[in-house]
Amino acid sequence: MTIDMLGRCMRTLAATAVLGAALIAGAPALADTPADTLVEAFAMDDIISMDPGEAFELTTAEMTSNSYSLLVRLDMTDTSKVKGDLAESWTISDDALTYTFKLKPGLKFASGNPLTAEDVAWSFERAIKMDKSPAFILSQFGLNGDNVTEKAKAIDPTTFVFTVDKAYAPSFVLNCLTATVASVVDKKLVLEHVAPVTPSDEYKYDNDFGNGWLKTGYAGSGPYKMREWRANEVVVLERNDNYYGEKAKLARVIYRHMKESSGQRLALEAGDIDVARNLEPGDLEAIKSNPDLATTRAPKGTIYYISLNQKNANLAKPEVREAFKYLVDYDAIGSTLIRGIGDIHQTFLPKGVLGELDENPYKLDVAKARELLAKAGLADGFTVSMDVRNTQPVTGIAESFQQSLALAGVTMEIIPGDGKQTLTKYRARNHDMYIGQWGMDYFDPNSNAETFAANPDNSDEGKSKTLAWRNAWDVPDLTKKTAAALLERDAARRAESYRELQKIALETSPFVIVFQQTEVAGMRRNVNDLKLGPSFDTNYVDRVWKN
């Protein structure tokens, strides 16, 4: 981007920042967005870090998936398969322990540095040694700080070898390598920004592996490169002309932080943005009637759930866990708050995934819930709190749940916060209840089974910080069953294992699963080839173009 182009782009951002005030004042619409730029309105208050070795938020994964490359990616034409990204081909040893990847020739990072198997190996090493939230996706294969350089290594500039500790289903291993944490970073560039630190609980080695810089920096090789992120304001992606594949069709993509659905709709109608990403049912209806606008939608492997922290003595009672599942007004939520953007779904595997269990046995039944609460010795109810990200539809669902709980004598305080605040508290296990969304880290049933039904170490120091761990649900038997499912190489038997896990969790878990998302975006008619993917990290924008 030239200085002049950047200046024009930033002036566009500054102009659109006053959109709300201008609309309220009845001012005419501002100028359309630049022809070579896609501007999306998106609620982005969950972003904590842009480092792919640390990032573990839904919004961040979309940014990194468009700006970093992986060995393999989900095949969008058949989600039961993966396809090569940096990898030209791969082989699996007969004992299913060794995966050998051959890289495509002539690869480069956005910086211009050559991309080799050494960068792949180092990316695995830094993710394991930093040991941030998503590291378990790789460490579950037996990798640790002491053995990672032998288990994930470069044989030559174009050959990377990955050795796992057990004969897992190959589809599981390959699907895990599509996760953000397996993104390949530019070793040479990152090492220029390494910050030496004293070894501590956070970093057990002699540097931070560039994490301090990569929180806001960029060292990737994807179709776009990240030019800028300003928290709760904007993310700017710029076309990477060193990308190995077909170049992105637009010069840049700008994500503007806008939380309110009505604000996004008004900006879309005015032509100040090209795409609105967080529309509520009422605003979607308005867009459908506007000839200048269109919508696109896709079923998403993302589920919304309420969780009950088992550190709370009342919530730890099995009768309370069951009672709360009868205190959600699923029908009302389905017909109003999520109409057009989701479907009621009560099991942890979303539809479309191997082993899905499409059963919704719970309905609002206050009498049944009161009976269960009395059985738990809580006939007079109790008081509890819920941490809620102040966006829709979660705020509306929380308020609906609050009203239903009151009918059974339970008083629930809603504690609102932005995405970063609520997530940080949740990850520290300092909540009573939490309402949120979970998107699959990789398109394999283990992604959700492991997080909802496995908790290898329930201590506060536990390393595998699954959702079961976050909610202090200590389930050694389910943890063993979840691990066993990974070693089943027959697809039919593996699917049955996950159906069994879901039945147990449905009845006994501290998770009240409410619905599966259908992602919908509103857009201007001149936007072409915007396709939403099946997961939060498959919303690719490199093929998008504008008339």
PDB file of C-alpha atoms in Angstrom, residues 265-432:
ATOM      1  CA  ARG A 265     -27.646  -2.268   9.460  1.00  0.00           C
ATOM      2  CA  LEU A 266     -27.717   1.532   9.206  1.00  0.00           C
ATOM      3  CA  ALA A 267     -24.082   1.629   8.106  1.00  0.00           C
ATOM      4  CA  LEU A 268     -24.797  -1.032   5.473  1.00  0.00           C
ATOM      5  CA  GLU A 269     -27.826   0.834   4.147  1.00  0.00           C
ATOM      6  CA  ALA A 270     -25.795   4.052   3.968  1.00  0.00           C
ATOM      7  CA  GLY A 271     -22.991   2.381   2.011  1.00  0.00           C
ATOM      8  CA  ASP A 272     -20.394   3.088   4.694  1.00  0.00           C
ATOM      9  CA  ILE A 273     -19.641  -0.604   5.070  1.00  0.00           C
ATOM     10  CA  ASP A 274     -19.856  -3.475   2.601  1.00  0.00           C
ATOM     11  CA  VAL A 275     -20.696  -6.311   5.004  1.00  0.00           C
ATOM     12  CA  ALA A 276     -22.531  -6.529   8.344  1.00  0.00           C
ATOM     13  CA  ARG A 277     -21.621  -9.583  10.400  1.00  0.00           C
ATOM     14  CA  ASN A 278     -23.645  -9.449  13.632  1.00  0.00           C
ATOM     15  CA  LEU A 279     -27.242  -8.893  12.598  1.00  0.00           C
ATOM     16  CA  GLU A 280     -30.199  -9.745  14.776  1.00  0.00           C
ATOM     17  CA  PRO A 281     -33.446 -11.202  13.338  1.00  0.00           C
ATOM     18  CA  GLY A 282     -35.263  -7.852  13.062  1.00  0.00           C
ATOM     19  CA  ASP A 283     -32.447  -6.186  11.157  1.00  0.00           C
ATOM     20  CA  LEU A 284     -32.120  -9.203   8.877  1.00  0.00           C
ATOM     21  CA  GLU A 285     -35.760  -8.803   7.902  1.00  0.00           C
ATOM     22  CA  ALA A 286     -35.176  -5.132   7.056  1.00  0.00           C
ATOM     23  CA  ILE A 287     -32.213  -6.031   4.862  1.00  0.00           C
ATOM     24  CA  LYS A 288     -34.215  -8.624   2.939  1.00  0.00           C
ATOM     25  CA  SER A 289     -36.649  -5.932   1.845  1.00  0.00           C
ATOM     26  CA  ASN A 290     -33.922  -3.577   0.600  1.00  0.00           C
ATOM     27  CA  PRO A 291     -33.126  -4.048  -3.141  1.00  0.00           C
ATOM     28  CA  ASP A 292     -29.600  -2.651  -2.643  1.00  0.00           C
ATOM     29  CA  LEU A 293     -28.703  -5.342  -0.133  1.00  0.00           C
ATOM     30  CA  ALA A 294     -28.402  -9.121   0.034  1.00  0.00           C
ATOM     31  CA  THR A 295     -27.631 -11.794   2.601  1.00  0.00           C
ATOM     32  CA  THR A 296     -25.529 -14.935   2.706  1.00  0.00           C
ATOM     33  CA  ARG A 297     -25.677 -17.664   5.313  1.00  0.00           C
ATOM     34  CA  ALA A 298     -24.068 -20.966   6.328  1.00  0.00           C
ATOM     35  CA  PRO A 299     -24.643 -23.549   9.080  1.00  0.00           C
ATOM     36  CA  LYS A 300     -21.822 -23.135  11.566  1.00  0.00           C
ATOM     37  CA  GLY A 301     -20.027 -25.668  13.744  1.00  0.00           C
ATOM     38  CA  THR A 302     -20.535 -23.259  16.644  1.00  0.00           C
ATOM     39  CA  ILE A 303     -22.798 -23.908  19.624  1.00  0.00           C
ATOM     40  CA  TYR A 304     -24.047 -21.542  22.322  1.00  0.00           C
ATOM     41  CA  TYR A 305     -24.178 -22.850  25.866  1.00  0.00           C
ATOM     42  CA  ILE A 306     -24.642 -21.948  29.527  1.00  0.00           C
ATOM     43  CA  SER A 307     -22.090 -23.433  31.923  1.00  0.00           C
ATOM     44  CA  LEU A 308     -22.331 -24.024  35.659  1.00  0.00           C
ATOM     45  CA  ASN A 309     -19.107 -23.832  37.658  1.00  0.00           C
ATOM     46  CA  GLN A 310     -18.878 -26.910  39.871  1.00  0.00           C
ATOM     47  CA  LYS A 311     -16.868 -24.952  42.430  1.00  0.00           C
ATOM     48  CA  ASN A 312     -20.222 -23.476  43.425  1.00  0.00           C
ATOM     49  CA  ALA A 313     -21.686 -25.989  45.907  1.00  0.00           C
ATOM     50  CA  ASN A 314     -25.273 -25.398  44.767  1.00  0.00           C
ATOM     51  CA  LEU A 315     -24.484 -25.709  41.069  1.00  0.00           C
ATOM     52  CA  ALA A 316     -22.486 -28.884  41.749  1.00  0.00           C
ATOM     53  CA  LYS A 317     -25.609 -30.770  42.835  1.00  0.00           C
ATOM     54  CA  PRO A 318     -26.687 -33.121  40.004  1.00  0.00           C
ATOM     55  CA  GLU A 319     -30.347 -32.240  40.557  1.00  0.00           C
ATOM     56  CA  VAL A 320     -29.552 -28.541  40.046  1.00  0.00           C
ATOM     57  CA  ARG A 321     -27.678 -29.256  36.831  1.00  0.00           C
ATOM     58  CA  GLU A 322     -30.699 -31.148  35.548  1.00  0.00           C
ATOM     59  CA  ALA A 323     -33.199 -28.572  36.823  1.00  0.00           C
ATOM     60  CA  PHE A 324     -31.469 -25.758  34.957  1.00  0.00           C
ATOM     61  CA  LYS A 325     -31.890 -27.665  31.695  1.00  0.00           C
ATOM     62  CA  TYR A 326     -35.649 -27.498  32.295  1.00  0.00           C
ATOM     63  CA  LEU A 327     -35.511 -23.745  32.950  1.00  0.00           C
ATOM     64  CA  VAL A 328     -34.587 -22.569  29.465  1.00  0.00           C
ATOM     65  CA  ASP A 329     -37.475 -21.389  27.308  1.00  0.00           C
ATOM     66  CA  TYR A 330     -36.113 -23.029  24.182  1.00  0.00           C
ATOM     67  CA  ASP A 331     -39.245 -22.442  22.106  1.00  0.00           C
ATOM     68  CA  ALA A 332     -39.357 -18.709  22.827  1.00  0.00           C
ATOM     69  CA  ILE A 333     -35.630 -18.306  22.182  1.00  0.00           C
ATOM     70  CA  GLY A 334     -35.885 -20.246  18.927  1.00  0.00           C
ATOM     71  CA  SER A 335     -38.799 -18.201  17.607  1.00  0.00           C
ATOM     72  CA  THR A 336     -37.419 -14.778  18.548  1.00  0.00           C
ATOM     73  CA  LEU A 337     -33.810 -14.259  19.615  1.00  0.00           C
ATOM     74  CA  ILE A 338     -32.205 -16.714  17.193  1.00  0.00           C
ATOM     75  CA  ARG A 339     -34.796 -16.779  14.410  1.00  0.00           C
ATOM     76  CA  GLY A 340     -32.835 -17.066  11.178  1.00  0.00           C
ATOM     77  CA  ILE A 341     -29.445 -17.170  12.917  1.00  0.00           C
ATOM     78  CA  GLY A 342     -29.600 -20.537  14.675  1.00  0.00           C
ATOM     79  CA  ASP A 343     -31.521 -23.684  15.583  1.00  0.00           C
ATOM     80  CA  ILE A 344     -32.213 -25.183  18.991  1.00  0.00           C
ATOM     81  CA  HIS A 345     -29.595 -27.859  19.598  1.00  0.00           C
ATOM     82  CA  GLN A 346     -28.806 -29.485  22.960  1.00  0.00           C
ATOM     83  CA  THR A 347     -25.812 -31.787  22.358  1.00  0.00           C
ATOM     84  CA  PHE A 348     -22.146 -30.827  22.193  1.00  0.00           C
ATOM     85  CA  LEU A 349     -21.451 -32.000  18.641  1.00  0.00           C
ATOM     86  CA  PRO A 350     -22.982 -29.718  16.019  1.00  0.00           C
ATOM     87  CA  LYS A 351     -24.925 -31.130  13.091  1.00  0.00           C
ATOM     88  CA  GLY A 352     -22.714 -32.114  10.200  1.00  0.00           C
ATOM     89  CA  VAL A 353     -19.924 -33.574  12.329  1.00  0.00           C
ATOM     90  CA  LEU A 354     -19.075 -37.277  12.600  1.00  0.00           C
ATOM     91  CA  GLY A 355     -21.043 -38.793  15.506  1.00  0.00           C
ATOM     92  CA  GLU A 356     -23.599 -35.983  15.846  1.00  0.00           C
ATOM     93  CA  LEU A 357     -26.546 -36.756  18.141  1.00  0.00           C
ATOM     94  CA  ASP A 358     -29.587 -34.763  17.072  1.00  0.00           C
ATOM     95  CA  GLU A 359     -31.652 -35.045  20.244  1.00  0.00           C
ATOM     96  CA  ASN A 360     -33.376 -32.191  22.072  1.00  0.00           C
ATOM     97  CA  PRO A 361     -35.128 -33.792  25.072  1.00  0.00           C
ATOM     98  CA  TYR A 362     -35.443 -30.691  27.276  1.00  0.00           C
ATOM     99  CA  LYS A 363     -38.341 -28.227  27.278  1.00  0.00           C
ATOM    100  CA  LEU A 364     -39.270 -25.438  29.665  1.00  0.00           C
ATOM    101  CA  ASP A 365     -40.865 -27.238  32.639  1.00  0.00           C
ATOM    102  CA  VAL A 366     -40.898 -25.134  35.792  1.00  0.00           C
ATOM    103  CA  ALA A 367     -42.763 -27.755  37.836  1.00  0.00           C
ATOM    104  CA  LYS A 368     -40.165 -30.413  36.986  1.00  0.00           C
ATOM    105  CA  ALA A 369     -37.358 -27.993  37.831  1.00  0.00           C
ATOM    106  CA  ARG A 370     -38.924 -27.122  41.205  1.00  0.00           C
ATOM    107  CA  GLU A 371     -39.211 -30.810  42.003  1.00  0.00           C
ATOM    108  CA  LEU A 372     -35.525 -31.337  41.242  1.00  0.00           C
ATOM    109  CA  LEU A 373     -34.472 -28.288  43.276  1.00  0.00           C
ATOM    110  CA  ALA A 374     -36.464 -29.563  46.253  1.00  0.00           C
ATOM    111  CA  LYS A 375     -34.771 -32.919  45.907  1.00  0.00           C
ATOM    112  CA  ALA A 376     -31.427 -31.080  46.088  1.00  0.00           C
ATOM    113  CA  GLY A 377     -32.519 -29.402  49.331  1.00  0.00           C
ATOM    114  CA  LEU A 378     -33.041 -26.045  47.625  1.00  0.00           C
ATOM    115  CA  ALA A 379     -36.806 -25.757  47.592  1.00  0.00           C
ATOM    116  CA  ASP A 380     -36.536 -22.105  48.606  1.00  0.00           C
ATOM    117  CA  GLY A 381     -34.110 -21.381  45.795  1.00  0.00           C
ATOM    118  CA  PHE A 382     -30.743 -19.635  45.975  1.00  0.00           C
ATOM    119  CA  THR A 383     -28.814 -16.731  44.447  1.00  0.00           C
ATOM    120  CA  VAL A 384     -26.260 -17.065  41.661  1.00  0.00           C
ATOM    121  CA  SER A 385     -24.549 -14.840  39.073  1.00  0.00           C
ATOM    122  CA  MET A 386     -23.842 -15.151  35.349  1.00  0.00           C
ATOM    123  CA  ASP A 387     -21.083 -13.442  33.354  1.00  0.00           C
ATOM    124  CA  VAL A 388     -22.477 -12.225  30.036  1.00  0.00           C
ATOM    125  CA  ARG A 389     -20.729 -10.641  27.058  1.00  0.00           C
ATOM    126  CA  ASN A 390     -22.769  -7.544  26.289  1.00  0.00           C
ATOM    127  CA  THR A 391     -23.725  -8.521  22.751  1.00  0.00           C
ATOM    128  CA  GLN A 392     -26.728 -10.232  21.241  1.00  0.00           C
ATOM    129  CA  PRO A 393     -28.102 -12.858  21.223  1.00  0.00           C
ATOM    130  CA  VAL A 394     -26.335 -13.885  24.456  1.00  0.00           C
ATOM    131  CA  THR A 395     -27.653 -10.938  26.456  1.00  0.00           C
ATOM    132  CA  GLY A 396     -31.224 -11.695  25.409  1.00  0.00           C
ATOM    133  CA  ILE A 397     -30.829 -15.403  26.204  1.00  0.00           C
ATOM    134  CA  ALA A 398     -29.350 -14.567  29.611  1.00  0.00           C
ATOM    135  CA  GLU A 399     -32.296 -12.289  30.391  1.00  0.00           C
ATOM    136  CA  SER A 400     -34.765 -14.976  29.288  1.00  0.00           C
ATOM    137  CA  PHE A 401     -32.984 -17.532  31.479  1.00  0.00           C
ATOM    138  CA  GLN A 402     -33.003 -15.086  34.389  1.00  0.00           C
ATOM    139  CA  GLN A 403     -36.797 -14.845  34.133  1.00  0.00           C
ATOM    140  CA  SER A 404     -37.263 -18.622  33.929  1.00  0.00           C
ATOM    141  CA  LEU A 405     -35.001 -19.215  36.926  1.00  0.00           C
ATOM    142  CA  ALA A 406     -37.046 -16.730  38.939  1.00  0.00           C
ATOM    143  CA  LEU A 407     -40.161 -18.830  38.333  1.00  0.00           C
ATOM    144  CA  ALA A 408     -38.399 -21.653  40.190  1.00  0.00           C
ATOM    145  CA  GLY A 409     -37.221 -19.388  43.016  1.00  0.00           C
ATOM    146  CA  VAL A 410     -33.631 -18.903  41.792  1.00  0.00           C
ATOM    147  CA  THR A 411     -32.308 -15.338  41.681  1.00  0.00           C
ATOM    148  CA  MET A 412     -29.697 -14.754  38.995  1.00  0.00           C
ATOM    149  CA  GLU A 413     -27.567 -11.602  38.771  1.00  0.00           C
ATOM    150  CA  ILE A 414     -26.313 -10.743  35.292  1.00  0.00           C
ATOM    151  CA  ILE A 415     -22.739  -9.407  35.268  1.00  0.00           C
ATOM    152  CA  PRO A 416     -22.160  -7.751  31.867  1.00  0.00           C
ATOM    153  CA  GLY A 417     -18.758  -7.198  30.283  1.00  0.00           C
ATOM    154  CA  ASP A 418     -16.988  -7.107  26.952  1.00  0.00           C
ATOM    155  CA  GLY A 419     -15.656 -10.276  25.378  1.00  0.00           C
ATOM    156  CA  LYS A 420     -12.134  -9.941  26.751  1.00  0.00           C
ATOM    157  CA  GLN A 421     -13.355  -9.287  30.311  1.00  0.00           C
ATOM    158  CA  THR A 422     -15.799 -12.180  30.466  1.00  0.00           C
ATOM    159  CA  LEU A 423     -13.422 -14.626  28.788  1.00  0.00           C
ATOM    160  CA  THR A 424     -10.538 -13.760  31.112  1.00  0.00           C
ATOM    161  CA  LYS A 425     -12.685 -14.322  34.189  1.00  0.00           C
ATOM    162  CA  TYR A 426     -14.131 -17.541  32.738  1.00  0.00           C
ATOM    163  CA  ARG A 427     -10.716 -18.962  31.898  1.00  0.00           C
ATOM    164  CA  ALA A 428      -9.615 -18.332  35.490  1.00  0.00           C
ATOM    165  CA  ARG A 429     -12.602 -20.351  36.805  1.00  0.00           C
ATOM    166  CA  ASN A 430     -13.786 -17.336  38.804  1.00  0.00           C
ATOM    167  CA  HIS A 431     -17.388 -17.357  37.569  1.00  0.00           C
ATOM    168  CA  ASP A 432     -20.622 -18.895  38.864  1.00  0.00           C
TER     169      ASP A 432
END
